Amino acid sequence: MKVKMKIAAIAAVAACSMAAGTAQAGKTFDSVKSKGFVQCGVSTGLPGFSVADDKGQWKGIDVDVCRAVAAAMFGDASKVKFSPLNAKERFTALQSGEIDVLSRNTTWTYSRDTSLGLNFAGVTYYDGQGFMVSKKLKINTAKKLSGAAICIQAGTTTELNVADYFRSNKMTYKAITYDTSDETVKAFEAGRCDVLTSDASQLYALRIKLSAPDNAIVLPEIISKEPLGPVVRQGDDEWFNVVRWALFAQINAEEAGLTSGNVDGMKTNKDPNIRRILGLEGVKGEMIGLKDDWAYQIIKQVGNYGEMFDRNVGKGSALGIARGQNALWSAGGLQYAPPIR
Amino acid sequence: MAIAPGKNQTAKQPSKLNDPRFRALLFQIIASVTVAGFIYWLVNNTLHNMALRGISTGFAFLNNQAGFSILQSLVEYDETHTYGRTFVVGLLNTLLVSGLGIFFATIVGFTIGVARLSHNWLVNRLAMTYIEIFRNIPLLLQIFFWYFAVAINLPGPREAIQISDLAFLSNRGLFIPRPVFEEGFGITALAILFAVIFVIFLARWARRRREMTGQPFHTVYVSLGILFGLPAIAFIVTGTPLSWDIPEMGGFSFSGGLAVIPELFALTLALSVYTGAFIAETVRSGIQAVAHGQTEAARALGLRHSWTLRLIVIPQAMRVIIPPLTSQYLNLAKNSSLAAAIGYPDLVAVFAGTTLNQTGQAVEVISITMAVYLTLSLVISVFMNWYNARMALTER
Ligand SMILES: N[C@@H](CCC(=O)N[C@@H](CS)C(=O)NCC(=O)O)C(=O)O
């Protein structure tokens, strides 16, 4: 069954690659425009990042990134359809054209950026890999994990980082690799493995999925850099620009103090930077192929970066993650967007 | 004048195109060339367009370092080995689980199949219940059941179920003592080999003698004696050069010994139980296909019941059983690719999964993987065809 799905995906890649011979750049932008919605690849369910509630509504920071793109494209953040993908399926889904943008806690790396025919449009969340263990084991540092069985999700940077970490610390481990995060969590709970490893933010997300979250602790060590962000196909620059600037608009909005609550009132503000962001003077929407109020629509409907963060993974959410590295550069963090001018 | 008859002859000879054999050949050549040309165009075009889109192509990645670890490997492997090596590791794991699955499914299938024909009502019904249950529940569900509900719900390593400090069963798998062959064990191994060869010749000789002179020979007892006796003598004489590596609890889990990981256990169990149910039906139908007159005739000749089965019924039933049995074996080998669902590191999970994902070379990886399954299936069919031919009715 799995093989068949794979083959279908590959066939799709092959077929599309053939069709692409004649197509022009800007293909995705036009096709999204004409079909009237954004097809967005998300995870199969990771609280805070992308998870469907009981009504089938998708929520999370990765979901909001796609909603922002839809708000910019159509002036309507609800014009998004979601495709849940596990780690192994995600790149093929994007390459084959099954989705328009991949927004699924995906780490920006050299090889992914250069050899998959894909481009990373920005960083929505600066993350790093961590370990979660059962409290019973009374372990408080990753340095004591030699010999442990570790549950990992297949097809991730996680698989590679953990190998590096144990090798450079001269420790051994047993990797048990599953396709989906549900299986990984189930196996961890059943005790098949001593450790669950993943990006730290996702550990917090997976932890609240456990039946007894208090029995597990996250170790302090962060063993890698995981800049997570949206991905699009390479050579599709018009579309790339929209996705990249949708995110930049949110970060710029936070910096300028624009929120979904005050954005309407701010229309009368005299600050030229705010007026430019809202499309009231200076730069024009047509430069990116959109209406002048594209950024206004994002801020109004999705909010600025800080709002999006707090609502989904930050203090306003079940995860309660501090801004940390994800604070604005002006607040000592790494989030920095080129100016809109 | 000299030319005229020649001309006449060619005129009389029909055009080659009217020769049906030639025409068939021609059409076949045209068809093959067209198909080959189409495939060539397809491959070329795909590669060209993938390059255009910035997707890496080619098989050079097989020499790059893999950088990830694999749970179970029959050959030496660690994260510094290449992607090419991950292929070998995955392939061997697939062969292991398929081989074990085929072995156990055959045992299960023949046992249940015969039980299904039992005159004992209880045995008969139990066999039927088994078949109906396991044949009708989707395999993936059964794999999940054996893995998530059974194998990893066993007690943890510290509370492991143990058999006199030698074998331990826990959610980390089954740990049993591993034989360690010391110097000098080679002689025992040779003795085993020698005993096997000797027994084969002995059996042949005994059969020929029986066919010629009618004198029976206690092949079974003598063979068993040789098979066990000879190696035992060699073993004792060389000073029992064998020790056992006994698993020990330490740190997070057991170390040492031979480990059967829960993923392998659950997958083998699910595959054998599921395919066993199908094989049982094949066996039942095969035996029932042998006309009752055959049994009656054998009885009339005075053959014992067991002889009737062995010499008359089973050889004929096998001819009916083998073709569908082959397809069950093929199914099992292909179904083993569901391994990825429970983290068993087979070819699909390791190579078509992680390796594909880390390299992004989907077309290459999937082509290789498909080629492997095709080859595996062909090997099984060829072997079974050969076996079938051997079992087929030899007309004298
Ligand atoms: N950031 C890493 C890891 C991403 C990843 O897949 N993490 C898992 C955590 S267990 C996940 O999100 N799973 C959710 C799913 O498969 O739907 C990468 O890009 O390779």
XYZ file of C-alpha atoms in Angstrom, chain B residues 166-352:
187
model
C 18.642 -17.063 30.291
C 15.914 -15.596 28.119
C 14.087 -12.328 28.665
C 10.899 -11.108 27.061
C 10.027 -7.423 27.347
C 8.806 -4.513 25.259
C 12.390 -4.258 23.977
C 12.068 -7.657 22.379
C 13.131 -11.195 23.102
C 16.695 -11.634 24.307
C 18.091 -15.156 24.226
C 21.589 -16.578 24.684
C 23.724 -16.328 21.600
C 26.072 -19.175 20.709
C 29.696 -18.088 20.505
C 31.763 -20.387 18.341
C 35.272 -20.758 19.619
C 38.358 -22.021 17.871
C 38.043 -25.629 16.838
C 34.299 -25.467 16.268
C 35.067 -25.771 12.580
C 35.632 -29.498 13.036
C 32.150 -29.941 14.479
C 30.754 -27.905 11.603
C 32.581 -30.177 9.165
C 31.187 -33.193 10.954
C 27.666 -31.827 10.530
C 28.265 -31.234 6.841
C 29.731 -34.681 6.401
C 26.835 -36.290 8.268
C 24.293 -34.519 6.068
C 25.995 -35.594 2.851
C 26.373 -39.129 4.117
C 22.715 -39.345 5.082
C 21.626 -38.125 1.653
C 23.618 -40.868 -0.038
C 22.450 -43.403 2.485
C 18.820 -42.561 1.801
C 19.346 -42.913 -1.935
C 21.099 -46.196 -1.564
C 18.388 -47.521 0.743
C 15.645 -46.503 -1.651
C 17.331 -48.061 -4.614
C 17.911 -51.265 -2.663
C 14.277 -51.349 -1.617
C 13.098 -50.811 -5.165
C 15.389 -53.564 -6.472
C 15.182 -56.178 -3.735
C 12.193 -55.124 -1.679
C 14.287 -55.160 1.489
C 13.377 -52.360 3.880
C 15.987 -50.301 5.699
C 15.515 -48.187 8.810
C 16.671 -45.014 7.080
C 15.087 -42.645 9.593
C 16.662 -44.098 12.721
C 20.054 -44.653 11.178
C 20.066 -41.136 9.704
C 19.121 -39.528 12.985
C 21.844 -41.476 14.706
C 24.446 -40.296 12.233
C 23.174 -36.711 12.142
C 23.424 -36.310 15.892
C 26.081 -38.818 16.780
C 28.840 -37.735 14.436
C 28.810 -34.011 15.320
C 28.426 -34.875 19.004
C 31.568 -37.010 18.942
C 33.497 -34.329 17.072
C 32.242 -31.702 19.512
C 33.305 -33.611 22.597
C 36.630 -34.718 21.167
C 37.595 -31.117 20.270
C 36.806 -30.048 23.835
C 33.314 -28.490 23.528
C 34.436 -25.321 21.709
C 31.163 -23.435 22.180
C 30.060 -20.941 24.787
C 26.975 -18.831 25.243
C 26.667 -15.085 25.377
C 23.876 -14.570 27.878
C 21.872 -11.317 27.802
C 22.293 -9.121 30.834
C 20.298 -6.206 32.152
C 22.277 -3.025 32.394
C 21.607 0.666 31.841
C 18.474 1.137 29.789
C 17.987 -2.383 28.539
C 19.629 -5.725 27.943
C 23.004 -6.088 26.376
C 24.579 -9.168 24.852
C 22.708 -12.226 23.678
C 20.648 -12.485 20.557
C 17.874 -9.939 20.281
C 14.643 -10.401 18.375
C 13.274 -6.871 18.148
C 9.518 -6.457 18.692
C 9.137 -5.003 15.199
C 10.474 -8.190 13.607
C 8.439 -10.351 15.944
C 5.162 -8.527 15.262
C 5.668 -8.355 11.513
C 6.651 -12.012 11.157
C 3.742 -13.073 13.319
C 1.223 -10.950 11.429
C 2.491 -12.077 8.029
C 2.535 -15.773 8.938
C -0.828 -15.740 10.656
C -2.458 -13.842 7.788
C -0.861 -15.688 4.889
C -1.164 -18.964 6.823
C -4.943 -18.615 6.684
C -4.848 -18.328 2.904
C -2.407 -21.209 2.560
C -4.697 -23.343 4.739
C -7.516 -22.869 2.250
C -5.175 -23.698 -0.609
C -4.101 -26.876 1.124
C -7.647 -27.906 1.929
C -8.802 -27.411 -1.637
C -5.727 -29.227 -2.934
C -6.383 -32.289 -0.829
C -10.066 -32.276 -1.654
C -9.218 -32.083 -5.326
C -7.714 -35.561 -5.246
C -10.448 -37.898 -6.388
C -11.713 -40.153 -3.649
C -11.251 -43.168 -5.931
C -7.509 -42.718 -5.550
C -7.694 -43.307 -1.813
C -10.018 -46.234 -2.279
C -7.739 -47.786 -4.847
C -4.767 -47.406 -2.554
C -6.675 -49.020 0.268
C -7.710 -51.822 -2.011
C -4.042 -52.452 -2.729
C -3.580 -52.769 1.011
C -1.598 -49.597 1.615
C -1.619 -48.280 5.158
C -3.428 -44.970 5.843
C -0.200 -43.016 6.327
C 1.246 -44.498 3.146
C -1.884 -43.655 1.231
C -1.483 -40.055 2.309
C 2.230 -39.896 1.641
C 2.392 -41.793 -1.609
C -0.973 -41.195 -3.219
C -2.847 -38.193 -1.889
C -0.161 -35.626 -1.070
C 1.838 -35.916 -4.304
C -1.326 -35.350 -6.288
C -2.584 -32.615 -4.003
C 0.744 -30.796 -4.270
C 0.196 -30.335 -7.977
C -2.967 -28.405 -7.220
C -1.491 -26.591 -4.246
C 1.760 -25.258 -5.656
C 0.543 -22.634 -8.143
C -1.704 -20.809 -5.640
C 0.925 -21.350 -2.958
C 3.376 -19.478 -5.131
C 1.123 -16.495 -5.305
C 0.700 -16.561 -1.525
C 4.478 -16.483 -1.138
C 4.662 -13.585 -3.565
C 1.972 -11.761 -1.624
C 3.808 -12.299 1.604
C 7.072 -10.943 0.233
C 5.323 -7.872 -1.107
C 3.201 -7.379 2.013
C 6.360 -7.307 4.094
C 6.739 -3.756 2.819
C 4.069 -2.741 5.335
C 6.983 -2.912 7.777
C 7.390 0.852 7.726
C 4.102 1.187 9.586
C 5.655 -0.247 12.738
C 9.220 0.894 12.293
C 10.729 -2.397 11.110
C 13.704 -1.317 8.987
C 12.932 -3.139 5.738
C 13.834 -1.980 2.244
C 10.829 0.304 1.924
C 11.274 1.903 5.338
C 15.023 2.376 5.132
C 15.782 2.878 1.479
C 12.535 4.029 -0.119
